[in-house]
Short mmCIF file of N, CA and C and ligand atoms in Angstrom, two decimals:
data_model
loop_
_atom_site.label_atom_id
_atom_site.label_comp_id
_atom_site.label_asym_id
_atom_site.label_seq_id
_atom_site.Cartn_x
_atom_site.Cartn_y
_atom_site.Cartn_z
N UNK A 1 0.84 -1.20 0.00
CA UNK A 1 0.00 0.00 0.00
C UNK A 1 0.88 1.26 0.00
N UNK A 2 0.56 2.21 -0.85
CA UNK A 2 1.34 3.44 -0.88
C UNK A 2 0.87 4.37 0.25
N UNK A 3 1.70 5.35 0.58
CA UNK A 3 1.33 6.32 1.63
C UNK A 3 0.06 7.05 1.23
N UNK A 4 -0.07 7.32 -0.05
CA UNK A 4 -1.26 8.03 -0.55
C UNK A 4 -2.52 7.19 -0.33
N UNK A 5 -2.43 5.90 -0.64
CA UNK A 5 -3.59 5.01 -0.43
C UNK A 5 -3.89 4.90 1.06
N UNK A 6 -2.82 4.80 1.84
CA UNK A 6 -2.95 4.68 3.30
C UNK A 6 -3.74 5.86 3.86
N UNK A 7 -3.36 7.04 3.44
CA UNK A 7 -4.02 8.25 3.95
C UNK A 7 -5.43 8.41 3.40
N UNK A 8 -5.65 7.95 2.19
CA UNK A 8 -6.97 8.07 1.56
C UNK A 8 -8.03 7.28 2.33
N UNK A 9 -7.60 6.23 3.02
CA UNK A 9 -8.55 5.41 3.77
C UNK A 9 -9.00 6.03 5.08
N UNK A 10 -8.35 7.14 5.46
CA UNK A 10 -8.80 7.86 6.67
C UNK A 10 -9.88 8.83 6.22
N UNK A 11 -11.15 8.43 6.44
CA UNK A 11 -12.26 9.21 5.90
C UNK A 11 -12.40 10.57 6.58
N UNK A 12 -12.48 10.54 7.93
CA UNK A 12 -12.61 11.81 8.68
C UNK A 12 -12.32 11.53 10.14
N UNK A 13 -11.81 12.57 10.80
CA UNK A 13 -11.55 12.45 12.23
C UNK A 13 -12.89 12.57 12.96
N UNK A 14 -13.18 11.62 13.86
CA UNK A 14 -14.44 11.77 14.61
C UNK A 14 -14.19 12.15 16.08
N UNK A 15 -13.02 11.81 16.62
CA UNK A 15 -12.67 12.27 17.98
C UNK A 15 -11.22 12.76 17.92
N UNK A 16 -11.03 14.02 18.26
CA UNK A 16 -9.69 14.62 18.13
C UNK A 16 -8.79 14.23 19.30
N UNK A 17 -7.51 14.47 19.12
CA UNK A 17 -6.53 14.24 20.19
C UNK A 17 -6.92 15.02 21.45
N UNK A 18 -7.34 16.26 21.24
CA UNK A 18 -7.68 17.14 22.37
C UNK A 18 -8.91 16.61 23.12
N UNK A 19 -9.89 16.12 22.37
CA UNK A 19 -11.10 15.58 23.01
C UNK A 19 -10.77 14.32 23.80
N UNK A 20 -9.90 13.50 23.24
CA UNK A 20 -9.49 12.28 23.95
C UNK A 20 -8.75 12.65 25.24
N UNK A 21 -7.82 13.60 25.13
CA UNK A 21 -7.02 14.00 26.30
C UNK A 21 -7.92 14.54 27.41
N UNK A 22 -8.91 15.36 27.03
CA UNK A 22 -9.81 15.95 28.03
C UNK A 22 -10.64 14.87 28.72
N UNK A 23 -11.14 13.91 27.92
CA UNK A 23 -11.98 12.84 28.49
C UNK A 23 -11.16 11.95 29.42
N UNK A 24 -9.92 11.72 29.08
CA UNK A 24 -9.07 10.87 29.92
C UNK A 24 -8.74 11.56 31.24
N UNK A 25 -8.53 12.87 31.17
CA UNK A 25 -8.27 13.63 32.40
C UNK A 25 -9.46 13.48 33.37
N UNK A 26 -10.66 13.63 32.83
CA UNK A 26 -11.88 13.49 33.63
C UNK A 26 -12.02 12.07 34.18
N UNK A 27 -11.74 11.08 33.32
CA UNK A 27 -11.86 9.68 33.75
C UNK A 27 -10.86 9.39 34.87
N UNK A 28 -9.67 9.96 34.78
CA UNK A 28 -8.66 9.78 35.84
C UNK A 28 -9.18 10.29 37.18
N UNK A 29 -9.84 11.45 37.13
CA UNK A 29 -10.40 12.02 38.37
C UNK A 29 -11.49 11.11 38.94
N UNK A 30 -12.32 10.56 38.04
CA UNK A 30 -13.41 9.67 38.50
C UNK A 30 -12.82 8.42 39.15
N UNK A 31 -11.78 7.87 38.55
CA UNK A 31 -11.15 6.67 39.13
C UNK A 31 -10.55 7.01 40.49
N UNK A 32 -9.86 8.13 40.58
CA UNK A 32 -9.30 8.55 41.88
C UNK A 32 -10.39 8.63 42.95
N UNK A 33 -11.54 9.23 42.55
CA UNK A 33 -12.63 9.39 43.51
C UNK A 33 -13.22 8.04 43.91
N UNK A 34 -13.35 7.13 42.93
CA UNK A 34 -13.96 5.82 43.19
C UNK A 34 -13.12 5.00 44.16
N UNK A 35 -11.80 5.08 44.04
CA UNK A 35 -10.93 4.19 44.84
C UNK A 35 -10.34 4.89 46.05
N UNK A 36 -10.46 6.20 46.11
CA UNK A 36 -10.14 6.97 47.30
C UNK A 36 -8.82 6.55 47.97
N UNK A 37 -7.77 6.46 47.20
CA UNK A 37 -6.44 6.14 47.75
C UNK A 37 -6.11 4.67 47.82
N UNK A 38 -7.09 3.80 47.54
CA UNK A 38 -6.81 2.35 47.56
C UNK A 38 -6.08 1.94 46.29
N UNK A 39 -5.09 1.06 46.40
CA UNK A 39 -4.33 0.64 45.22
C UNK A 39 -5.21 -0.10 44.21
N UNK A 40 -4.89 0.09 42.94
CA UNK A 40 -5.63 -0.57 41.86
C UNK A 40 -4.67 -1.33 40.94
N UNK A 41 -5.25 -2.28 40.21
CA UNK A 41 -4.51 -2.98 39.16
C UNK A 41 -5.23 -2.71 37.84
N UNK A 42 -4.57 -1.96 36.95
CA UNK A 42 -5.14 -1.71 35.62
C UNK A 42 -4.71 -2.83 34.69
N UNK A 43 -5.70 -3.46 34.05
CA UNK A 43 -5.40 -4.58 33.15
C UNK A 43 -5.78 -4.20 31.72
N UNK A 44 -4.80 -4.11 30.87
CA UNK A 44 -5.05 -3.72 29.48
C UNK A 44 -5.20 -4.95 28.60
N UNK A 45 -6.20 -4.89 27.70
CA UNK A 45 -6.43 -6.01 26.79
C UNK A 45 -5.78 -5.67 25.43
N UNK A 46 -4.70 -6.37 25.13
CA UNK A 46 -3.93 -6.10 23.91
C UNK A 46 -4.66 -6.65 22.68
N UNK A 47 -4.41 -6.12 21.47
CA UNK A 47 -3.47 -5.02 21.34
C UNK A 47 -4.15 -3.65 21.45
N UNK A 48 -5.42 -3.61 21.07
CA UNK A 48 -6.09 -2.33 20.86
C UNK A 48 -6.00 -1.32 21.98
N UNK A 49 -5.91 -1.79 23.24
CA UNK A 49 -5.98 -0.86 24.37
C UNK A 49 -4.62 -0.30 24.79
N UNK A 50 -3.56 -0.60 24.04
CA UNK A 50 -2.24 -0.21 24.54
C UNK A 50 -2.05 1.30 24.64
N UNK A 51 -2.64 2.06 23.71
CA UNK A 51 -2.46 3.53 23.75
C UNK A 51 -3.30 4.12 24.90
N UNK A 52 -4.54 3.67 24.99
CA UNK A 52 -5.43 4.14 26.06
C UNK A 52 -4.82 3.84 27.42
N UNK A 53 -4.28 2.64 27.56
CA UNK A 53 -3.65 2.25 28.84
C UNK A 53 -2.53 3.22 29.20
N UNK A 54 -1.69 3.55 28.22
CA UNK A 54 -0.55 4.43 28.49
C UNK A 54 -1.02 5.78 29.00
N UNK A 55 -2.15 6.25 28.50
CA UNK A 55 -2.65 7.57 28.92
C UNK A 55 -3.46 7.51 30.21
N UNK A 56 -4.33 6.49 30.34
CA UNK A 56 -5.18 6.45 31.54
C UNK A 56 -4.35 6.17 32.80
N UNK A 57 -3.29 5.37 32.66
CA UNK A 57 -2.49 5.07 33.86
C UNK A 57 -1.75 6.31 34.35
N UNK A 58 -1.54 7.27 33.45
CA UNK A 58 -0.88 8.52 33.85
C UNK A 58 -1.87 9.58 34.29
N UNK A 59 -3.17 9.27 34.19
CA UNK A 59 -4.20 10.24 34.59
C UNK A 59 -4.73 9.95 35.99
N UNK A 60 -4.31 8.81 36.57
CA UNK A 60 -4.77 8.49 37.94
C UNK A 60 -3.64 8.79 38.92
N UNK A 61 -4.04 9.08 40.15
CA UNK A 61 -3.02 9.36 41.18
C UNK A 61 -3.04 8.33 42.30
N UNK A 62 -4.06 7.43 42.31
CA UNK A 62 -4.07 6.37 43.33
C UNK A 62 -2.91 5.42 43.03
N UNK A 63 -2.38 4.70 44.07
CA UNK A 63 -1.32 3.73 43.79
C UNK A 63 -1.79 2.73 42.73
N UNK A 64 -0.96 2.50 41.75
CA UNK A 64 -1.44 1.79 40.56
C UNK A 64 -0.41 0.79 40.04
N UNK A 65 -0.87 -0.45 39.84
CA UNK A 65 -0.04 -1.44 39.14
C UNK A 65 -0.66 -1.64 37.76
N UNK A 66 0.14 -2.10 36.81
CA UNK A 66 -0.42 -2.37 35.49
C UNK A 66 -0.13 -3.81 35.06
N UNK A 67 -1.04 -4.34 34.27
CA UNK A 67 -0.86 -5.69 33.75
C UNK A 67 -1.43 -5.77 32.34
N UNK A 68 -0.97 -6.77 31.59
CA UNK A 68 -1.41 -6.91 30.20
C UNK A 68 -1.90 -8.32 29.93
N UNK A 69 -2.95 -8.40 29.12
CA UNK A 69 -3.48 -9.69 28.69
C UNK A 69 -3.75 -9.63 27.20
N UNK A 70 -3.76 -10.78 26.58
CA UNK A 70 -4.17 -10.84 25.19
C UNK A 70 -5.29 -11.88 25.13
N UNK A 71 -6.44 -11.48 24.61
CA UNK A 71 -7.60 -12.39 24.61
C UNK A 71 -8.24 -12.43 23.24
N UNK A 72 -8.68 -13.60 22.84
CA UNK A 72 -9.46 -13.75 21.61
C UNK A 72 -10.68 -14.58 21.93
N UNK A 73 -11.83 -14.17 21.40
CA UNK A 73 -13.06 -14.94 21.62
C UNK A 73 -13.40 -15.74 20.38
N UNK A 74 -13.90 -16.93 20.61
CA UNK A 74 -14.30 -17.80 19.49
C UNK A 74 -15.77 -18.17 19.63
N UNK A 75 -16.51 -17.98 18.55
CA UNK A 75 -17.95 -18.25 18.58
C UNK A 75 -18.37 -18.96 17.30
N UNK A 76 -19.51 -19.63 17.40
CA UNK A 76 -20.10 -20.23 16.19
C UNK A 76 -21.27 -19.38 15.76
N UNK A 77 -21.18 -18.77 14.60
CA UNK A 77 -22.27 -17.96 14.07
C UNK A 77 -22.72 -16.91 15.04
N UNK A 78 -24.03 -16.88 15.32
CA UNK A 78 -24.58 -15.83 16.18
C UNK A 78 -24.73 -16.29 17.63
N UNK A 79 -24.20 -17.44 17.93
CA UNK A 79 -24.30 -17.98 19.29
C UNK A 79 -23.68 -16.99 20.28
N UNK A 80 -24.38 -16.69 21.37
CA UNK A 80 -23.84 -15.68 22.28
C UNK A 80 -22.92 -16.28 23.34
N UNK A 81 -23.08 -17.57 23.61
CA UNK A 81 -22.19 -18.18 24.60
C UNK A 81 -20.95 -18.70 23.88
N UNK A 82 -19.80 -18.35 24.38
CA UNK A 82 -18.58 -18.78 23.71
C UNK A 82 -17.44 -18.90 24.70
N UNK A 83 -16.25 -19.02 24.15
CA UNK A 83 -15.10 -19.11 25.03
C UNK A 83 -14.10 -18.03 24.69
N UNK A 84 -13.50 -17.48 25.71
CA UNK A 84 -12.42 -16.53 25.49
C UNK A 84 -11.11 -17.28 25.67
N UNK A 85 -10.27 -17.16 24.66
CA UNK A 85 -8.98 -17.84 24.75
C UNK A 85 -7.92 -16.80 25.11
N UNK A 86 -7.24 -17.07 26.21
CA UNK A 86 -6.19 -16.16 26.64
C UNK A 86 -4.89 -16.56 25.94
N UNK A 87 -4.42 -15.68 25.08
CA UNK A 87 -3.17 -15.99 24.39
C UNK A 87 -1.98 -15.44 25.17
N UNK A 88 -2.24 -14.49 26.07
CA UNK A 88 -1.21 -14.05 27.02
C UNK A 88 -1.92 -13.67 28.32
N UNK A 89 -1.53 -14.28 29.40
CA UNK A 89 -2.22 -14.03 30.68
C UNK A 89 -1.45 -13.00 31.50
N UNK A 90 -2.10 -12.54 32.57
CA UNK A 90 -1.45 -11.63 33.51
C UNK A 90 -0.23 -12.31 34.11
N UNK A 91 0.76 -11.52 34.50
CA UNK A 91 1.96 -12.11 35.10
C UNK A 91 1.84 -12.22 36.62
N UNK A 92 0.63 -12.00 37.13
CA UNK A 92 0.39 -12.16 38.57
C UNK A 92 -1.05 -12.56 38.80
N UNK A 93 -1.32 -13.03 40.00
CA UNK A 93 -2.68 -13.39 40.40
C UNK A 93 -3.42 -12.09 40.72
N UNK A 94 -4.68 -11.95 40.22
CA UNK A 94 -5.41 -10.71 40.54
C UNK A 94 -6.26 -10.84 41.81
N UNK A 95 -6.11 -11.97 42.52
CA UNK A 95 -6.86 -12.19 43.77
C UNK A 95 -6.60 -11.02 44.74
N UNK A 96 -7.69 -10.52 45.33
CA UNK A 96 -7.63 -9.44 46.32
C UNK A 96 -7.24 -8.07 45.75
N UNK A 97 -7.13 -7.94 44.46
CA UNK A 97 -6.85 -6.63 43.86
C UNK A 97 -8.15 -5.92 43.49
N UNK A 98 -8.13 -4.59 43.52
CA UNK A 98 -9.17 -3.80 42.87
C UNK A 98 -8.75 -3.70 41.41
N UNK A 99 -9.43 -4.50 40.56
CA UNK A 99 -9.02 -4.59 39.16
C UNK A 99 -9.89 -3.70 38.27
N UNK A 100 -9.24 -2.99 37.36
CA UNK A 100 -9.99 -2.27 36.31
C UNK A 100 -9.47 -2.75 34.96
N UNK A 101 -10.38 -3.33 34.19
CA UNK A 101 -10.00 -3.73 32.82
C UNK A 101 -10.07 -2.49 31.93
N UNK A 102 -9.00 -2.25 31.19
CA UNK A 102 -8.91 -1.08 30.31
C UNK A 102 -9.04 -1.56 28.86
N UNK A 103 -10.14 -1.14 28.21
CA UNK A 103 -10.40 -1.58 26.84
C UNK A 103 -10.47 -0.40 25.89
N UNK A 104 -10.20 -0.66 24.63
CA UNK A 104 -10.33 0.41 23.63
C UNK A 104 -11.76 0.52 23.13
N UNK A 105 -12.43 -0.64 22.95
CA UNK A 105 -13.81 -0.57 22.42
C UNK A 105 -14.64 -1.77 22.88
N UNK A 106 -15.89 -1.49 23.22
CA UNK A 106 -16.85 -2.56 23.46
C UNK A 106 -17.80 -2.55 22.27
N UNK A 107 -17.81 -3.67 21.56
CA UNK A 107 -18.58 -3.77 20.33
C UNK A 107 -19.74 -4.74 20.58
N UNK A 108 -19.58 -6.02 20.25
CA UNK A 108 -20.65 -6.99 20.57
C UNK A 108 -20.74 -7.23 22.08
N UNK A 109 -19.66 -6.96 22.79
CA UNK A 109 -19.62 -7.18 24.24
C UNK A 109 -19.10 -8.55 24.64
N UNK A 110 -18.84 -9.39 23.65
CA UNK A 110 -18.45 -10.77 23.96
C UNK A 110 -17.11 -10.87 24.69
N UNK A 111 -16.12 -10.13 24.18
CA UNK A 111 -14.78 -10.24 24.77
C UNK A 111 -14.80 -9.85 26.25
N UNK A 112 -15.41 -8.70 26.53
CA UNK A 112 -15.44 -8.22 27.91
C UNK A 112 -16.30 -9.08 28.81
N UNK A 113 -17.41 -9.56 28.26
CA UNK A 113 -18.29 -10.41 29.03
C UNK A 113 -17.53 -11.66 29.49
N UNK A 114 -16.83 -12.27 28.57
CA UNK A 114 -16.07 -13.49 28.89
C UNK A 114 -14.90 -13.19 29.82
N UNK A 115 -14.21 -12.08 29.52
CA UNK A 115 -13.04 -11.73 30.33
C UNK A 115 -13.42 -11.41 31.77
N UNK A 116 -14.53 -10.71 31.93
CA UNK A 116 -15.00 -10.38 33.29
C UNK A 116 -15.33 -11.65 34.06
N UNK A 117 -16.03 -12.57 33.38
CA UNK A 117 -16.37 -13.84 34.03
C UNK A 117 -15.10 -14.55 34.49
N UNK A 118 -14.11 -14.53 33.60
CA UNK A 118 -12.87 -15.24 33.90
C UNK A 118 -12.09 -14.60 35.05
N UNK A 119 -11.98 -13.28 35.01
CA UNK A 119 -11.22 -12.60 36.08
C UNK A 119 -11.98 -12.63 37.41
N UNK A 120 -13.31 -12.60 37.32
CA UNK A 120 -14.14 -12.69 38.54
C UNK A 120 -13.90 -14.01 39.26
N UNK A 121 -13.73 -15.07 38.47
CA UNK A 121 -13.51 -16.40 39.05
C UNK A 121 -12.21 -16.46 39.83
N UNK A 122 -11.34 -15.48 39.61
CA UNK A 122 -10.05 -15.46 40.33
C UNK A 122 -10.13 -14.63 41.62
N UNK A 123 -11.35 -14.24 41.98
CA UNK A 123 -11.62 -13.55 43.24
C UNK A 123 -10.89 -12.22 43.46
N UNK A 124 -11.07 -11.27 42.56
CA UNK A 124 -10.53 -9.94 42.83
C UNK A 124 -11.32 -9.28 43.96
N UNK A 125 -10.75 -8.26 44.57
CA UNK A 125 -11.51 -7.52 45.60
C UNK A 125 -12.69 -6.82 44.93
N UNK A 126 -12.43 -6.24 43.74
CA UNK A 126 -13.50 -5.65 42.93
C UNK A 126 -13.07 -5.71 41.48
N UNK A 127 -14.04 -5.57 40.58
CA UNK A 127 -13.73 -5.62 39.15
C UNK A 127 -14.60 -4.62 38.41
N UNK A 128 -13.95 -3.71 37.68
CA UNK A 128 -14.69 -2.75 36.85
C UNK A 128 -14.08 -2.72 35.46
N UNK A 129 -14.84 -2.13 34.53
CA UNK A 129 -14.35 -2.01 33.15
C UNK A 129 -14.44 -0.56 32.70
N UNK A 130 -13.34 -0.06 32.17
CA UNK A 130 -13.36 1.26 31.54
C UNK A 130 -13.03 1.07 30.07
N UNK A 131 -13.84 1.73 29.22
CA UNK A 131 -13.57 1.64 27.78
C UNK A 131 -13.51 3.04 27.18
N UNK A 132 -12.64 3.19 26.21
CA UNK A 132 -12.56 4.48 25.51
C UNK A 132 -13.82 4.68 24.67
N UNK A 133 -14.18 3.63 23.92
CA UNK A 133 -15.31 3.73 23.00
C UNK A 133 -16.35 2.66 23.31
N UNK A 134 -17.60 3.04 23.12
CA UNK A 134 -18.70 2.08 23.30
C UNK A 134 -19.62 2.18 22.09
N UNK A 135 -19.93 1.02 21.52
CA UNK A 135 -20.86 0.97 20.38
C UNK A 135 -22.06 0.14 20.80
N UNK A 136 -22.97 0.70 21.61
CA UNK A 136 -24.09 -0.10 22.14
C UNK A 136 -24.99 -0.68 21.06
N UNK A 137 -25.04 -0.03 19.90
CA UNK A 137 -25.94 -0.53 18.83
C UNK A 137 -25.47 -1.88 18.27
N UNK A 138 -24.24 -2.26 18.56
CA UNK A 138 -23.70 -3.52 18.04
C UNK A 138 -23.77 -4.67 19.05
N UNK A 139 -24.32 -4.39 20.23
CA UNK A 139 -24.27 -5.37 21.31
C UNK A 139 -25.01 -6.67 20.97
N UNK A 140 -24.37 -7.78 21.26
CA UNK A 140 -24.99 -9.10 21.11
C UNK A 140 -25.23 -9.72 22.49
N UNK A 141 -24.28 -9.51 23.40
CA UNK A 141 -24.52 -9.96 24.77
C UNK A 141 -24.75 -8.73 25.65
N UNK A 142 -25.48 -8.91 26.71
CA UNK A 142 -25.84 -7.80 27.59
C UNK A 142 -24.63 -7.42 28.44
N UNK A 143 -23.90 -6.43 27.99
CA UNK A 143 -22.72 -6.01 28.75
C UNK A 143 -22.67 -4.49 28.80
N UNK A 144 -22.44 -3.95 30.00
CA UNK A 144 -22.36 -2.51 30.16
C UNK A 144 -21.06 -2.15 30.89
N UNK A 145 -20.18 -1.37 30.25
CA UNK A 145 -18.95 -0.98 30.94
C UNK A 145 -19.26 -0.03 32.10
N UNK A 146 -18.42 -0.02 33.11
CA UNK A 146 -18.66 0.87 34.25
C UNK A 146 -18.39 2.32 33.87
N UNK A 147 -17.41 2.51 33.01
CA UNK A 147 -17.05 3.86 32.59
C UNK A 147 -16.75 3.83 31.09
N UNK A 148 -17.45 4.69 30.36
CA UNK A 148 -17.26 4.73 28.90
C UNK A 148 -17.00 6.19 28.52
N UNK A 149 -15.91 6.45 27.80
CA UNK A 149 -15.55 7.85 27.51
C UNK A 149 -16.33 8.42 26.33
N UNK A 150 -16.55 7.61 25.30
CA UNK A 150 -17.30 8.09 24.13
C UNK A 150 -18.23 6.98 23.63
N UNK A 151 -19.50 7.34 23.42
CA UNK A 151 -20.45 6.42 22.79
C UNK A 151 -20.53 6.81 21.32
N UNK A 152 -20.33 5.82 20.45
CA UNK A 152 -20.31 6.15 19.02
C UNK A 152 -21.31 5.28 18.24
N UNK A 153 -21.76 5.78 17.09
CA UNK A 153 -22.61 4.95 16.22
C UNK A 153 -21.77 3.84 15.59
N UNK A 154 -22.40 3.07 14.74
CA UNK A 154 -21.71 1.92 14.16
C UNK A 154 -20.79 2.33 13.00
N UNK A 155 -19.79 3.13 13.30
CA UNK A 155 -18.76 3.45 12.31
C UNK A 155 -17.65 2.43 12.46
N UNK A 156 -16.95 2.17 11.38
CA UNK A 156 -15.73 1.37 11.44
C UNK A 156 -14.61 2.34 11.81
N UNK A 157 -14.11 2.24 13.03
CA UNK A 157 -13.17 3.25 13.52
C UNK A 157 -11.74 2.72 13.62
N UNK A 158 -10.81 3.64 13.41
CA UNK A 158 -9.38 3.32 13.48
C UNK A 158 -8.67 4.42 14.28
N UNK A 159 -7.45 4.10 14.71
CA UNK A 159 -6.62 5.09 15.38
C UNK A 159 -6.62 4.93 16.89
N UNK A 160 -5.66 5.56 17.52
CA UNK A 160 -5.52 5.53 18.98
C UNK A 160 -5.59 4.08 19.49
N UNK A 161 -4.88 3.20 18.81
CA UNK A 161 -4.83 1.79 19.21
C UNK A 161 -5.66 0.87 18.34
N UNK A 162 -6.73 1.42 17.72
CA UNK A 162 -7.61 0.56 16.91
C UNK A 162 -7.08 0.44 15.49
N UNK A 163 -7.24 -0.74 14.93
CA UNK A 163 -6.59 -1.02 13.64
C UNK A 163 -7.57 -1.38 12.53
N UNK A 164 -7.03 -1.37 11.33
CA UNK A 164 -7.63 -2.08 10.22
C UNK A 164 -6.50 -2.91 9.63
N UNK A 165 -6.62 -4.21 9.69
CA UNK A 165 -5.56 -5.13 9.23
C UNK A 165 -4.21 -4.73 9.82
N UNK A 166 -4.21 -4.36 11.11
CA UNK A 166 -3.02 -4.00 11.90
C UNK A 166 -2.45 -2.61 11.61
N UNK A 167 -2.98 -1.91 10.60
CA UNK A 167 -2.53 -0.55 10.33
C UNK A 167 -3.34 0.46 11.16
N UNK A 168 -2.86 1.66 11.22
CA UNK A 168 -3.53 2.84 11.78
C UNK A 168 -3.58 2.89 13.31
N UNK A 169 -3.03 1.91 14.01
CA UNK A 169 -3.08 1.95 15.48
C UNK A 169 -2.36 3.19 16.02
N UNK A 170 -1.39 3.70 15.26
CA UNK A 170 -0.56 4.81 15.74
C UNK A 170 -1.15 6.19 15.47
N UNK A 171 -2.32 6.27 14.84
CA UNK A 171 -2.93 7.60 14.66
C UNK A 171 -3.27 8.17 16.03
N UNK A 172 -3.01 9.46 16.25
CA UNK A 172 -3.26 10.02 17.59
C UNK A 172 -4.72 10.36 17.87
N UNK A 173 -5.59 10.16 16.87
CA UNK A 173 -7.02 10.48 17.01
C UNK A 173 -7.84 9.25 16.58
N UNK A 174 -9.17 9.35 16.77
CA UNK A 174 -10.07 8.30 16.28
C UNK A 174 -10.68 8.79 14.97
N UNK A 175 -10.58 7.95 13.96
CA UNK A 175 -11.12 8.34 12.65
C UNK A 175 -12.07 7.27 12.14
N UNK A 176 -12.92 7.71 11.21
CA UNK A 176 -13.76 6.73 10.52
C UNK A 176 -12.94 6.19 9.35
N UNK A 177 -13.02 4.90 9.18
CA UNK A 177 -12.28 4.24 8.11
C UNK A 177 -13.08 4.31 6.82
N UNK A 178 -12.38 4.64 5.74
CA UNK A 178 -13.01 4.76 4.45
C UNK A 178 -13.01 3.40 3.77
N UNK A 179 -14.06 2.66 3.98
CA UNK A 179 -14.08 1.31 3.41
C UNK A 179 -14.17 1.36 1.89
N UNK A 180 -13.34 0.58 1.25
CA UNK A 180 -13.40 0.54 -0.21
C UNK A 180 -13.34 -0.91 -0.65
N UNK A 181 -13.64 -1.15 -1.90
CA UNK A 181 -13.73 -2.54 -2.36
C UNK A 181 -12.40 -3.28 -2.29
N UNK A 182 -11.29 -2.53 -2.31
CA UNK A 182 -9.97 -3.19 -2.30
C UNK A 182 -9.46 -3.46 -0.88
N UNK A 183 -10.21 -2.97 0.12
CA UNK A 183 -9.71 -3.11 1.50
C UNK A 183 -10.46 -4.24 2.20
N UNK A 184 -9.74 -4.96 3.04
CA UNK A 184 -10.38 -6.00 3.84
C UNK A 184 -11.02 -5.38 5.05
N UNK A 185 -12.28 -5.72 5.29
CA UNK A 185 -12.91 -5.27 6.55
C UNK A 185 -12.54 -6.24 7.62
N UNK A 186 -12.24 -5.72 8.82
CA UNK A 186 -11.83 -6.55 9.94
C UNK A 186 -12.94 -7.52 10.30
C1 PRP B 1 -11.18 -5.53 19.70
C2 PRP B 1 -11.15 -4.72 20.99
C3 PRP B 1 -11.87 -5.60 21.98
C4 PRP B 1 -12.81 -6.39 21.12
C5 PRP B 1 -14.20 -5.86 21.31
O1 PRP B 1 -10.13 -6.44 19.71
O2 PRP B 1 -9.84 -4.43 21.38
O3 PRP B 1 -10.99 -6.44 22.70
O4 PRP B 1 -12.43 -6.22 19.74
O5 PRP B 1 -15.09 -6.56 20.49
P1 PRP B 1 -16.33 -7.32 21.05
O6 PRP B 1 -17.04 -6.39 21.99
O7 PRP B 1 -17.13 -7.60 19.81
O8 PRP B 1 -15.89 -8.59 21.73
P2 PRP B 1 -9.65 -7.21 18.39
O9 PRP B 1 -10.20 -8.61 18.41
O10 PRP B 1 -9.95 -6.38 17.19
O11 PRP B 1 -8.10 -7.34 18.61
P3 PRP B 1 -6.99 -6.18 18.85
O12 PRP B 1 -7.29 -5.57 20.20
O13 PRP B 1 -5.70 -6.92 18.84
O14 PRP B 1 -7.12 -5.17 17.73
#
């Protein structure tokens, strides 16, 4: 793909760098207030959440540990019950931690639903989910994040960690992807 083609696929910016930064600052304050000085464990779900994680962990002032997981969900057709396969697990036990899962987007809700069930079974002190983006219109399982920074319509979005065929994760903003016949949809 040429640079020209690469850029042509960025249809329009829908959330600017400044809007993201402001929302994260507010979210950091909310987390500080919720945990009131108690230590937390932020768990980022790779790859998409890596940029959000880097920013949200610097927006909180409560004592904070960070951890990373890689999860993939497998389903048959429209079946809502499935399994989440952990391709990389946390490097510590989350038992007795105040855990916050940090996600880039909740779409069908399957990944988070499964991940929450799995981490809950490990007996954390508490478990919450924060997501940068929420697409409630796409929900297949009943899942509601505790904190959502932006609710968006069903656009195919890229940037700030989100990809199309692994490209565009490094864009500093959220953009709508310009789908064309030559491009693979995720
Ligand atoms: C994205 C995103 C969430 C998941 C949400 O991950 O990071 O983990 O999809 O979708 P769901 O609500 O329909 O389960 P993706 O599988 O694209 O992998 P990536 O994070 O490596 O880009």
